[in-house]
PDB file of C-alpha atoms in Angstrom:
ATOM      1  CA  MET A   1      -0.003   0.000   0.000  1.00  0.00           C
ATOM      2  CA  TYR A   2       3.015   2.296   0.379  1.00  0.00           C
ATOM      3  CA  PHE A   3       4.793   3.303  -2.791  1.00  0.00           C
ATOM      4  CA  LEU A   4       7.287   5.844  -1.414  1.00  0.00           C
ATOM      5  CA  PRO A   5      10.562   4.671   0.137  1.00  0.00           C
ATOM      6  CA  GLU A   6      10.037   4.201   3.881  1.00  0.00           C
ATOM      7  CA  ALA A   7      12.403   7.012   4.884  1.00  0.00           C
ATOM      8  CA  LEU A   8      10.677   9.485   2.552  1.00  0.00           C
ATOM      9  CA  ASP A   9       7.264   8.319   3.716  1.00  0.00           C
ATOM     10  CA  ASP A  10       8.327   8.871   7.342  1.00  0.00           C
ATOM     11  CA  TYR A  11       9.479  12.388   6.439  1.00  0.00           C
ATOM     12  CA  VAL A  12       6.109  13.178   4.822  1.00  0.00           C
ATOM     13  CA  VAL A  13       4.226  11.943   7.882  1.00  0.00           C
ATOM     14  CA  SER A  14       6.457  13.764  10.364  1.00  0.00           C
ATOM     15  CA  HIS A  15       5.958  17.075   8.533  1.00  0.00           C
ATOM     16  CA  SER A  16       2.173  16.760   8.356  1.00  0.00           C
ATOM     17  CA  GLU A  17      -0.482  17.474  10.978  1.00  0.00           C
ATOM     18  CA  GLN A  18      -0.492  15.124  13.943  1.00  0.00           C
ATOM     19  CA  GLU A  19      -3.272  12.612  14.497  1.00  0.00           C
ATOM     20  CA  PRO A  20      -5.735  13.750  17.196  1.00  0.00           C
ATOM     21  CA  GLU A  21      -5.716  11.810  20.475  1.00  0.00           C
ATOM     22  CA  LEU A  22      -9.265  10.480  20.004  1.00  0.00           C
ATOM     23  CA  LEU A  23      -8.272   8.900  16.693  1.00  0.00           C
ATOM     24  CA  GLN A  24      -5.189   7.384  18.325  1.00  0.00           C
ATOM     25  CA  GLN A  25      -7.510   5.763  20.862  1.00  0.00           C
ATOM     26  CA  LEU A  26      -9.828   4.536  18.119  1.00  0.00           C
ATOM     27  CA  THR A  27      -6.867   3.030  16.257  1.00  0.00           C
ATOM     28  CA  ARG A  28      -5.573   1.217  19.335  1.00  0.00           C
ATOM     29  CA  GLU A  29      -8.966  -0.299  20.139  1.00  0.00           C
ATOM     30  CA  THR A  30      -9.556  -1.260  16.498  1.00  0.00           C
ATOM     31  CA  TYR A  31      -6.279  -3.194  16.439  1.00  0.00           C
ATOM     32  CA  GLN A  32      -7.123  -4.833  19.767  1.00  0.00           C
ATOM     33  CA  LYS A  33     -10.693  -5.901  19.028  1.00  0.00           C
ATOM     34  CA  ILE A  34     -11.627  -5.714  15.335  1.00  0.00           C
ATOM     35  CA  LEU A  35     -10.737  -8.024  12.459  1.00  0.00           C
ATOM     36  CA  GLN A  36      -8.828  -6.559   9.495  1.00  0.00           C
ATOM     37  CA  PRO A  37      -7.631  -3.348  11.207  1.00  0.00           C
ATOM     38  CA  ILE A  38      -5.619  -2.627   8.063  1.00  0.00           C
ATOM     39  CA  MET A  39      -8.893  -1.204   6.698  1.00  0.00           C
ATOM     40  CA  LEU A  40      -8.360   1.925   8.818  1.00  0.00           C
ATOM     41  CA  SER A  41      -7.516   5.044   6.823  1.00  0.00           C
ATOM     42  CA  GLY A  42      -4.529   5.700   9.077  1.00  0.00           C
ATOM     43  CA  PRO A  43      -3.077   8.937  10.475  1.00  0.00           C
ATOM     44  CA  TYR A  44      -1.602  10.431   7.287  1.00  0.00           C
ATOM     45  CA  GLN A  45      -4.533   9.727   4.966  1.00  0.00           C
ATOM     46  CA  GLY A  46      -6.846  10.772   7.782  1.00  0.00           C
ATOM     47  CA  ARG A  47      -5.191  14.195   7.887  1.00  0.00           C
ATOM     48  CA  VAL A  48      -5.559  14.406   4.087  1.00  0.00           C
ATOM     49  CA  LEU A  49      -9.283  13.671   4.360  1.00  0.00           C
ATOM     50  CA  SER A  50      -9.599  16.220   7.143  1.00  0.00           C
ATOM     51  CA  MET A  51      -7.809  18.900   5.149  1.00  0.00           C
ATOM     52  CA  ILE A  52      -9.915  18.329   2.029  1.00  0.00           C
ATOM     53  CA  SER A  53     -13.108  18.486   4.072  1.00  0.00           C
ATOM     54  CA  LYS A  54     -11.974  21.689   5.789  1.00  0.00           C
ATOM     55  CA  LEU A  55     -11.207  23.256   2.416  1.00  0.00           C
ATOM     56  CA  ILE A  56     -14.664  22.343   1.081  1.00  0.00           C
ATOM     57  CA  ARG A  57     -16.585  23.178   4.277  1.00  0.00           C
ATOM     58  CA  PRO A  58     -19.420  20.822   3.289  1.00  0.00           C
ATOM     59  CA  LYS A  59     -22.888  21.069   4.724  1.00  0.00           C
ATOM     60  CA  SER A  60     -23.598  17.465   3.762  1.00  0.00           C
ATOM     61  CA  ILE A  61     -21.266  14.470   3.521  1.00  0.00           C
ATOM     62  CA  LEU A  62     -21.954  10.889   2.434  1.00  0.00           C
ATOM     63  CA  GLU A  63     -19.523   8.122   3.323  1.00  0.00           C
ATOM     64  CA  LEU A  64     -19.729   4.613   1.860  1.00  0.00           C
ATOM     65  CA  GLY A  65     -17.837   2.261   4.172  1.00  0.00           C
ATOM     66  CA  THR A  66     -17.668   3.299   7.827  1.00  0.00           C
ATOM     67  CA  PHE A  67     -15.616   0.443   9.302  1.00  0.00           C
ATOM     68  CA  THR A  68     -14.794   1.655  12.845  1.00  0.00           C
ATOM     69  CA  GLY A  69     -15.422   5.320  12.087  1.00  0.00           C
ATOM     70  CA  TYR A  70     -11.894   6.680  11.663  1.00  0.00           C
ATOM     71  CA  SER A  71     -12.413   8.289   8.275  1.00  0.00           C
ATOM     72  CA  THR A  72     -15.877   9.421   9.370  1.00  0.00           C
ATOM     73  CA  LEU A  73     -14.420  11.521  12.161  1.00  0.00           C
ATOM     74  CA  CYS A  74     -11.714  12.902   9.871  1.00  0.00           C
ATOM     75  CA  LEU A  75     -14.291  14.035   7.302  1.00  0.00           C
ATOM     76  CA  ALA A  76     -16.524  15.464  10.035  1.00  0.00           C
ATOM     77  CA  GLU A  77     -13.790  17.930  11.000  1.00  0.00           C
ATOM     78  CA  GLY A  78     -14.718  20.086   8.017  1.00  0.00           C
ATOM     79  CA  LEU A  79     -18.494  19.997   8.457  1.00  0.00           C
ATOM     80  CA  GLN A  80     -20.385  23.243   8.803  1.00  0.00           C
ATOM     81  CA  ASP A  81     -21.876  23.745  12.276  1.00  0.00           C
ATOM     82  CA  ASP A  82     -25.339  22.778  11.037  1.00  0.00           C
ATOM     83  CA  GLY A  83     -24.088  20.088   8.659  1.00  0.00           C
ATOM     84  CA  GLU A  84     -24.735  16.349   8.578  1.00  0.00           C
ATOM     85  CA  LEU A  85     -22.634  13.324   7.725  1.00  0.00           C
ATOM     86  CA  HIS A  86     -24.417  10.170   6.581  1.00  0.00           C
ATOM     87  CA  THR A  87     -22.250   7.054   6.775  1.00  0.00           C
ATOM     88  CA  ILE A  88     -23.191   3.592   5.494  1.00  0.00           C
ATOM     89  CA  ASP A  89     -21.727   0.227   6.478  1.00  0.00           C
ATOM     90  CA  ILE A  90     -23.054  -3.295   6.015  1.00  0.00           C
ATOM     91  CA  ASN A  91     -21.547  -4.676   9.261  1.00  0.00           C
ATOM     92  CA  GLU A  92     -24.112  -4.274  12.035  1.00  0.00           C
ATOM     93  CA  GLU A  93     -21.621  -5.600  14.605  1.00  0.00           C
ATOM     94  CA  LEU A  94     -19.617  -2.370  14.341  1.00  0.00           C
ATOM     95  CA  VAL A  95     -22.489   0.065  14.957  1.00  0.00           C
ATOM     96  CA  ASP A  96     -21.974   0.395  18.735  1.00  0.00           C
ATOM     97  CA  PHE A  97     -18.197   0.641  18.370  1.00  0.00           C
ATOM     98  CA  GLN A  98     -18.613   3.462  15.839  1.00  0.00           C
ATOM     99  CA  ARG A  99     -21.174   5.316  17.935  1.00  0.00           C
ATOM    100  CA  LYS A 100     -19.003   5.187  21.039  1.00  0.00           C
ATOM    101  CA  TYR A 101     -16.285   7.172  19.270  1.00  0.00           C
ATOM    102  CA  PHE A 102     -18.700   9.415  17.436  1.00  0.00           C
ATOM    103  CA  ASN A 103     -20.201  10.418  20.778  1.00  0.00           C
ATOM    104  CA  LYS A 104     -16.757  11.031  22.269  1.00  0.00           C
ATOM    105  CA  SER A 105     -16.169  13.597  19.520  1.00  0.00           C
ATOM    106  CA  THR A 106     -17.836  16.982  19.108  1.00  0.00           C
ATOM    107  CA  TYR A 107     -19.506  15.723  15.917  1.00  0.00           C
ATOM    108  CA  GLY A 108     -21.647  12.922  17.388  1.00  0.00           C
ATOM    109  CA  PRO A 109     -25.041  14.607  16.873  1.00  0.00           C
ATOM    110  CA  GLN A 110     -24.144  15.411  13.253  1.00  0.00           C
ATOM    111  CA  ILE A 111     -23.233  11.837  12.290  1.00  0.00           C
ATOM    112  CA  ILE A 112     -26.070   9.616  11.064  1.00  0.00           C
ATOM    113  CA  GLN A 113     -25.370   5.892  10.783  1.00  0.00           C
ATOM    114  CA  HIS A 114     -27.015   3.631   8.205  1.00  0.00           C
ATOM    115  CA  THR A 115     -26.584  -0.142   8.389  1.00  0.00           C
ATOM    116  CA  GLY A 116     -27.107  -2.383   5.386  1.00  0.00           C
ATOM    117  CA  SER A 117     -26.288  -2.517   1.697  1.00  0.00           C
ATOM    118  CA  ALA A 118     -25.348   0.880   0.292  1.00  0.00           C
ATOM    119  CA  LEU A 119     -26.982  -0.174  -2.990  1.00  0.00           C
ATOM    120  CA  ASP A 120     -30.295  -0.326  -1.151  1.00  0.00           C
ATOM    121  CA  ILE A 121     -29.781   2.654   1.168  1.00  0.00           C
ATOM    122  CA  ILE A 122     -28.468   5.294  -1.257  1.00  0.00           C
ATOM    123  CA  PRO A 123     -31.685   5.518  -3.356  1.00  0.00           C
ATOM    124  CA  LYS A 124     -33.669   6.100  -0.151  1.00  0.00           C
ATOM    125  CA  LEU A 125     -31.578   9.117   0.921  1.00  0.00           C
ATOM    126  CA  ASN A 126     -33.493  12.250   0.057  1.00  0.00           C
ATOM    127  CA  HIS A 127     -30.420  14.447   0.299  1.00  0.00           C
ATOM    128  CA  SER A 128     -27.886  16.112  -1.928  1.00  0.00           C
ATOM    129  CA  PHE A 129     -24.238  16.124  -0.890  1.00  0.00           C
ATOM    130  CA  ASP A 130     -21.212  18.409  -1.118  1.00  0.00           C
ATOM    131  CA  LEU A 131     -18.678  15.665  -0.390  1.00  0.00           C
ATOM    132  CA  ILE A 132     -18.861  11.903  -0.929  1.00  0.00           C
ATOM    133  CA  PHE A 133     -16.221   9.397   0.198  1.00  0.00           C
ATOM    134  CA  ILE A 134     -16.244   5.930  -1.384  1.00  0.00           C
ATOM    135  CA  ASP A 135     -14.293   3.305   0.540  1.00  0.00           C
ATOM    136  CA  ALA A 136     -16.446   0.182   0.411  1.00  0.00           C
ATOM    137  CA  ASP A 137     -16.458  -3.114  -1.515  1.00  0.00           C
ATOM    138  CA  LYS A 138     -14.514  -2.618  -4.725  1.00  0.00           C
ATOM    139  CA  PRO A 139     -16.741  -4.671  -7.087  1.00  0.00           C
ATOM    140  CA  ASN A 140     -19.529  -2.141  -6.551  1.00  0.00           C
ATOM    141  CA  TYR A 141     -17.505   1.063  -6.974  1.00  0.00           C
ATOM    142  CA  SER A 142     -18.967   1.815 -10.404  1.00  0.00           C
ATOM    143  CA  ASN A 143     -22.463   0.977  -9.180  1.00  0.00           C
ATOM    144  CA  TYR A 144     -22.015   3.390  -6.285  1.00  0.00           C
ATOM    145  CA  PHE A 145     -20.846   6.107  -8.648  1.00  0.00           C
ATOM    146  CA  HIS A 146     -23.953   5.802 -10.810  1.00  0.00           C
ATOM    147  CA  LEU A 147     -26.169   5.962  -7.714  1.00  0.00           C
ATOM    148  CA  ILE A 148     -24.515   9.001  -6.142  1.00  0.00           C
ATOM    149  CA  ILE A 149     -23.573  11.221  -9.085  1.00  0.00           C
ATOM    150  CA  ASP A 150     -27.039  12.815  -9.306  1.00  0.00           C
ATOM    151  CA  LYS A 151     -27.058  13.352  -5.534  1.00  0.00           C
ATOM    152  CA  LEU A 152     -23.771  15.295  -5.705  1.00  0.00           C
ATOM    153  CA  ASN A 153     -24.176  19.059  -5.844  1.00  0.00           C
ATOM    154  CA  ALA A 154     -22.510  21.039  -8.633  1.00  0.00           C
ATOM    155  CA  GLY A 155     -18.952  21.748  -7.550  1.00  0.00           C
ATOM    156  CA  GLY A 156     -19.159  18.835  -5.111  1.00  0.00           C
ATOM    157  CA  ILE A 157     -16.344  16.353  -4.583  1.00  0.00           C
ATOM    158  CA  ILE A 158     -16.129  12.575  -4.747  1.00  0.00           C
ATOM    159  CA  LEU A 159     -13.153  11.022  -2.948  1.00  0.00           C
ATOM    160  CA  SER A 160     -12.429   7.417  -3.970  1.00  0.00           C
ATOM    161  CA  ASP A 161     -10.038   5.286  -1.925  1.00  0.00           C
ATOM    162  CA  ASN A 162      -7.831   2.317  -2.891  1.00  0.00           C
ATOM    163  CA  VAL A 163      -7.793   3.212  -6.579  1.00  0.00           C
ATOM    164  CA  LEU A 164      -4.261   1.830  -6.999  1.00  0.00           C
ATOM    165  CA  TRP A 165      -5.313  -1.392  -5.267  1.00  0.00           C
ATOM    166  CA  HIS A 166      -1.922  -2.421  -3.864  1.00  0.00           C
ATOM    167  CA  GLY A 167      -0.321  -1.774  -7.272  1.00  0.00           C
ATOM    168  CA  LYS A 168      -2.414  -4.503  -8.894  1.00  0.00           C
ATOM    169  CA  VAL A 169      -3.721  -1.994 -11.456  1.00  0.00           C
ATOM    170  CA  LEU A 170      -0.371  -2.442 -13.249  1.00  0.00           C
ATOM    171  CA  GLU A 171      -0.203  -6.227 -13.059  1.00  0.00           C
ATOM    172  CA  PRO A 172      -1.570  -8.747 -15.594  1.00  0.00           C
ATOM    173  CA  LEU A 173      -5.232  -9.230 -14.780  1.00  0.00           C
ATOM    174  CA  ASP A 174      -6.367 -12.557 -13.390  1.00  0.00           C
ATOM    175  CA  ASP A 175      -9.853 -13.306 -14.752  1.00  0.00           C
ATOM    176  CA  LYS A 176     -10.910 -14.486 -11.279  1.00  0.00           C
ATOM    177  CA  ASP A 177      -9.811 -11.234  -9.616  1.00  0.00           C
ATOM    178  CA  LYS A 178     -13.079  -9.314  -9.617  1.00  0.00           C
ATOM    179  CA  SER A 179     -11.872  -6.557  -7.298  1.00  0.00           C
ATOM    180  CA  THR A 180      -8.914  -5.531  -9.456  1.00  0.00           C
ATOM    181  CA  LYS A 181     -11.031  -5.561 -12.607  1.00  0.00           C
ATOM    182  CA  ALA A 182     -13.647  -3.447 -10.821  1.00  0.00           C
ATOM    183  CA  VAL A 183     -11.019  -0.890  -9.765  1.00  0.00           C
ATOM    184  CA  LEU A 184      -9.639  -0.716 -13.302  1.00  0.00           C
ATOM    185  CA  ASP A 185     -13.115  -0.208 -14.727  1.00  0.00           C
ATOM    186  CA  TYR A 186     -13.889   2.409 -12.092  1.00  0.00           C
ATOM    187  CA  ASN A 187     -10.718   4.388 -12.780  1.00  0.00           C
ATOM    188  CA  THR A 188     -11.591   4.411 -16.480  1.00  0.00           C
ATOM    189  CA  LEU A 189     -15.144   5.511 -15.678  1.00  0.00           C
ATOM    190  CA  LEU A 190     -13.908   8.472 -13.623  1.00  0.00           C
ATOM    191  CA  LYS A 191     -11.433   9.474 -16.321  1.00  0.00           C
ATOM    192  CA  ASN A 192     -14.020   9.411 -19.114  1.00  0.00           C
ATOM    193  CA  ASP A 193     -17.203  10.716 -17.460  1.00  0.00           C
ATOM    194  CA  THR A 194     -17.754  14.253 -18.747  1.00  0.00           C
ATOM    195  CA  ARG A 195     -19.768  15.283 -15.688  1.00  0.00           C
ATOM    196  CA  ILE A 196     -16.649  15.344 -13.524  1.00  0.00           C
ATOM    197  CA  GLU A 197     -12.994  16.326 -13.622  1.00  0.00           C
ATOM    198  CA  THR A 198     -10.632  13.922 -11.907  1.00  0.00           C
ATOM    199  CA  VAL A 199      -7.130  13.783 -10.445  1.00  0.00           C
ATOM    200  CA  LEU A 200      -5.694  10.527  -9.099  1.00  0.00           C
ATOM    201  CA  LEU A 201      -3.270  11.080  -6.223  1.00  0.00           C
ATOM    202  CA  PRO A 202      -0.633   8.442  -5.326  1.00  0.00           C
ATOM    203  CA  ILE A 203      -1.418   8.785  -1.607  1.00  0.00           C
ATOM    204  CA  ARG A 204      -1.097   5.475   0.226  1.00  0.00           C
ATOM    205  CA  ASP A 205      -3.188   3.024  -1.824  1.00  0.00           C
ATOM    206  CA  GLY A 206      -4.401   5.730  -4.209  1.00  0.00           C
ATOM    207  CA  LEU A 207      -6.967   8.471  -3.631  1.00  0.00           C
ATOM    208  CA  THR A 208      -8.937  10.043  -6.469  1.00  0.00           C
ATOM    209  CA  ILE A 209     -10.479  13.488  -6.264  1.00  0.00           C
ATOM    210  CA  SER A 210     -13.353  14.023  -8.696  1.00  0.00           C
ATOM    211  CA  ARG A 211     -15.179  17.360  -8.914  1.00  0.00           C
ATOM    212  CA  LYS A 212     -18.633  17.607 -10.431  1.00  0.00           C
ATOM    213  CA  ILE A 213     -18.695  20.253 -13.133  1.00  0.00           C
TER     214      ILE A 213
END
Protein backbone atom coordinates (compact mmCIF):
# COMPACT_ATOMS: atom_id res chain seq x y z
CA MET A 1 0.00 0.00 0.00
CA TYR A 2 3.01 2.29 0.38
CA PHE A 3 4.80 3.31 -2.79
CA LEU A 4 7.29 5.85 -1.41
CA PRO A 5 10.57 4.67 0.14
CA GLU A 6 10.04 4.20 3.89
CA ALA A 7 12.40 7.01 4.89
CA LEU A 8 10.68 9.48 2.55
CA ASP A 9 7.27 8.31 3.71
CA ASP A 10 8.33 8.87 7.34
CA TYR A 11 9.48 12.39 6.44
CA VAL A 12 6.11 13.18 4.82
CA VAL A 13 4.22 11.95 7.88
CA SER A 14 6.45 13.76 10.37
CA HIS A 15 5.96 17.08 8.53
CA SER A 16 2.17 16.76 8.36
CA GLU A 17 -0.48 17.48 10.98
CA GLN A 18 -0.49 15.13 13.94
CA GLU A 19 -3.27 12.61 14.50
CA PRO A 20 -5.74 13.75 17.20
CA GLU A 21 -5.72 11.81 20.48
CA LEU A 22 -9.26 10.48 20.01
CA LEU A 23 -8.28 8.90 16.69
CA GLN A 24 -5.19 7.39 18.32
CA GLN A 25 -7.51 5.76 20.86
CA LEU A 26 -9.83 4.53 18.12
CA THR A 27 -6.87 3.03 16.26
CA ARG A 28 -5.58 1.21 19.34
CA GLU A 29 -8.97 -0.30 20.14
CA THR A 30 -9.56 -1.26 16.50
CA TYR A 31 -6.28 -3.19 16.44
CA GLN A 32 -7.12 -4.84 19.77
CA LYS A 33 -10.69 -5.90 19.03
CA ILE A 34 -11.62 -5.72 15.33
CA LEU A 35 -10.74 -8.03 12.46
CA GLN A 36 -8.83 -6.56 9.49
CA PRO A 37 -7.63 -3.35 11.21
CA ILE A 38 -5.62 -2.63 8.06
CA MET A 39 -8.90 -1.21 6.70
CA LEU A 40 -8.36 1.92 8.82
CA SER A 41 -7.51 5.04 6.82
CA GLY A 42 -4.53 5.70 9.08
CA PRO A 43 -3.08 8.94 10.47
CA TYR A 44 -1.61 10.43 7.29
CA GLN A 45 -4.53 9.72 4.97
CA GLY A 46 -6.85 10.77 7.78
CA ARG A 47 -5.19 14.19 7.89
CA VAL A 48 -5.56 14.40 4.09
CA LEU A 49 -9.28 13.67 4.36
CA SER A 50 -9.60 16.22 7.14
CA MET A 51 -7.81 18.90 5.15
CA ILE A 52 -9.92 18.33 2.03
CA SER A 53 -13.11 18.49 4.07
CA LYS A 54 -11.97 21.69 5.79
CA LEU A 55 -11.21 23.26 2.41
CA ILE A 56 -14.66 22.34 1.08
CA ARG A 57 -16.59 23.18 4.28
CA PRO A 58 -19.42 20.82 3.29
CA LYS A 59 -22.89 21.07 4.72
CA SER A 60 -23.60 17.47 3.76
CA ILE A 61 -21.26 14.47 3.52
CA LEU A 62 -21.95 10.89 2.44
CA GLU A 63 -19.52 8.12 3.32
CA LEU A 64 -19.73 4.61 1.86
CA GLY A 65 -17.83 2.26 4.17
CA THR A 66 -17.67 3.30 7.83
CA PHE A 67 -15.62 0.44 9.30
CA THR A 68 -14.79 1.65 12.85
CA GLY A 69 -15.42 5.32 12.09
CA TYR A 70 -11.89 6.68 11.67
CA SER A 71 -12.41 8.29 8.27
CA THR A 72 -15.88 9.42 9.37
CA LEU A 73 -14.42 11.52 12.16
CA CYS A 74 -11.72 12.90 9.87
CA LEU A 75 -14.29 14.04 7.31
CA ALA A 76 -16.53 15.46 10.03
CA GLU A 77 -13.79 17.93 11.00
CA GLY A 78 -14.71 20.08 8.01
CA LEU A 79 -18.49 20.00 8.46
CA GLN A 80 -20.39 23.24 8.80
CA ASP A 81 -21.87 23.74 12.27
CA ASP A 82 -25.34 22.78 11.04
CA GLY A 83 -24.09 20.09 8.66
CA GLU A 84 -24.73 16.35 8.58
CA LEU A 85 -22.63 13.33 7.72
CA HIS A 86 -24.41 10.17 6.58
CA THR A 87 -22.25 7.05 6.78
CA ILE A 88 -23.20 3.59 5.49
CA ASP A 89 -21.73 0.22 6.48
CA ILE A 90 -23.05 -3.29 6.02
CA ASN A 91 -21.55 -4.68 9.26
CA GLU A 92 -24.11 -4.27 12.03
CA GLU A 93 -21.62 -5.61 14.60
CA LEU A 94 -19.62 -2.37 14.34
CA VAL A 95 -22.48 0.07 14.96
CA ASP A 96 -21.98 0.39 18.73
CA PHE A 97 -18.20 0.64 18.37
CA GLN A 98 -18.61 3.46 15.84
CA ARG A 99 -21.17 5.31 17.93
CA LYS A 100 -19.00 5.19 21.04
CA TYR A 101 -16.29 7.17 19.27
CA PHE A 102 -18.70 9.42 17.43
CA ASN A 103 -20.20 10.42 20.78
CA LYS A 104 -16.76 11.03 22.27
CA SER A 105 -16.17 13.60 19.52
CA THR A 106 -17.84 16.98 19.11
CA TYR A 107 -19.51 15.72 15.92
CA GLY A 108 -21.65 12.93 17.39
CA PRO A 109 -25.05 14.61 16.87
CA GLN A 110 -24.15 15.41 13.26
CA ILE A 111 -23.23 11.84 12.29
CA ILE A 112 -26.07 9.61 11.07
CA GLN A 113 -25.37 5.89 10.78
CA HIS A 114 -27.01 3.63 8.21
CA THR A 115 -26.58 -0.14 8.39
CA GLY A 116 -27.11 -2.38 5.38
CA SER A 117 -26.29 -2.52 1.69
CA ALA A 118 -25.35 0.88 0.29
CA LEU A 119 -26.98 -0.17 -2.99
CA ASP A 120 -30.29 -0.33 -1.15
CA ILE A 121 -29.78 2.65 1.17
CA ILE A 122 -28.47 5.30 -1.26
CA PRO A 123 -31.68 5.52 -3.36
CA LYS A 124 -33.67 6.10 -0.15
CA LEU A 125 -31.58 9.11 0.92
CA ASN A 126 -33.49 12.26 0.06
CA HIS A 127 -30.41 14.45 0.30
CA SER A 128 -27.88 16.11 -1.93
CA PHE A 129 -24.24 16.12 -0.89
CA ASP A 130 -21.21 18.41 -1.12
CA LEU A 131 -18.68 15.66 -0.39
CA ILE A 132 -18.86 11.90 -0.93
CA PHE A 133 -16.22 9.40 0.20
CA ILE A 134 -16.24 5.93 -1.38
CA ASP A 135 -14.29 3.30 0.54
CA ALA A 136 -16.45 0.18 0.41
CA ASP A 137 -16.46 -3.11 -1.52
CA LYS A 138 -14.51 -2.62 -4.73
CA PRO A 139 -16.74 -4.67 -7.08
CA ASN A 140 -19.53 -2.14 -6.55
CA TYR A 141 -17.50 1.06 -6.97
CA SER A 142 -18.96 1.81 -10.40
CA ASN A 143 -22.46 0.98 -9.18
CA TYR A 144 -22.02 3.39 -6.28
CA PHE A 145 -20.84 6.10 -8.65
CA HIS A 146 -23.95 5.80 -10.81
CA LEU A 147 -26.17 5.96 -7.71
CA ILE A 148 -24.52 9.00 -6.14
CA ILE A 149 -23.57 11.22 -9.08
CA ASP A 150 -27.04 12.82 -9.30
CA LYS A 151 -27.05 13.35 -5.53
CA LEU A 152 -23.77 15.30 -5.70
CA ASN A 153 -24.17 19.06 -5.85
CA ALA A 154 -22.51 21.04 -8.64
CA GLY A 155 -18.95 21.75 -7.55
CA GLY A 156 -19.16 18.84 -5.11
CA ILE A 157 -16.34 16.35 -4.58
CA ILE A 158 -16.13 12.57 -4.75
CA LEU A 159 -13.15 11.03 -2.95
CA SER A 160 -12.43 7.42 -3.97
CA ASP A 161 -10.04 5.29 -1.93
CA ASN A 162 -7.83 2.32 -2.89
CA VAL A 163 -7.79 3.21 -6.58
CA LEU A 164 -4.26 1.83 -7.00
CA TRP A 165 -5.31 -1.39 -5.27
CA HIS A 166 -1.92 -2.42 -3.87
CA GLY A 167 -0.32 -1.78 -7.27
CA LYS A 168 -2.41 -4.51 -8.89
CA VAL A 169 -3.72 -2.00 -11.46
CA LEU A 170 -0.37 -2.44 -13.25
CA GLU A 171 -0.20 -6.23 -13.06
CA PRO A 172 -1.57 -8.75 -15.59
CA LEU A 173 -5.23 -9.23 -14.78
CA ASP A 174 -6.37 -12.56 -13.39
CA ASP A 175 -9.85 -13.31 -14.75
CA LYS A 176 -10.91 -14.49 -11.28
CA ASP A 177 -9.81 -11.23 -9.62
CA LYS A 178 -13.08 -9.32 -9.61
CA SER A 179 -11.87 -6.56 -7.30
CA THR A 180 -8.91 -5.54 -9.46
CA LYS A 181 -11.03 -5.56 -12.61
CA ALA A 182 -13.64 -3.45 -10.82
CA VAL A 183 -11.02 -0.89 -9.76
CA LEU A 184 -9.63 -0.72 -13.30
CA ASP A 185 -13.12 -0.21 -14.73
CA TYR A 186 -13.89 2.41 -12.09
CA ASN A 187 -10.72 4.38 -12.78
CA THR A 188 -11.59 4.41 -16.48
CA LEU A 189 -15.14 5.51 -15.68
CA LEU A 190 -13.91 8.47 -13.62
CA LYS A 191 -11.43 9.48 -16.32
CA ASN A 192 -14.02 9.41 -19.11
CA ASP A 193 -17.20 10.71 -17.46
CA THR A 194 -17.75 14.25 -18.75
CA ARG A 195 -19.77 15.28 -15.69
CA ILE A 196 -16.65 15.34 -13.53
CA GLU A 197 -13.00 16.32 -13.62
CA THR A 198 -10.63 13.92 -11.91
CA VAL A 199 -7.13 13.78 -10.44
CA LEU A 200 -5.69 10.53 -9.10
CA LEU A 201 -3.27 11.08 -6.22
CA PRO A 202 -0.63 8.44 -5.33
CA ILE A 203 -1.42 8.78 -1.61
CA ARG A 204 -1.10 5.47 0.23
CA ASP A 205 -3.19 3.02 -1.83
CA GLY A 206 -4.40 5.73 -4.21
CA LEU A 207 -6.96 8.47 -3.63
CA THR A 208 -8.93 10.04 -6.47
CA ILE A 209 -10.48 13.49 -6.26
CA SER A 210 -13.35 14.02 -8.69
CA ARG A 211 -15.18 17.36 -8.92
CA LYS A 212 -18.63 17.61 -10.43
CA ILE A 213 -18.70 20.26 -13.13
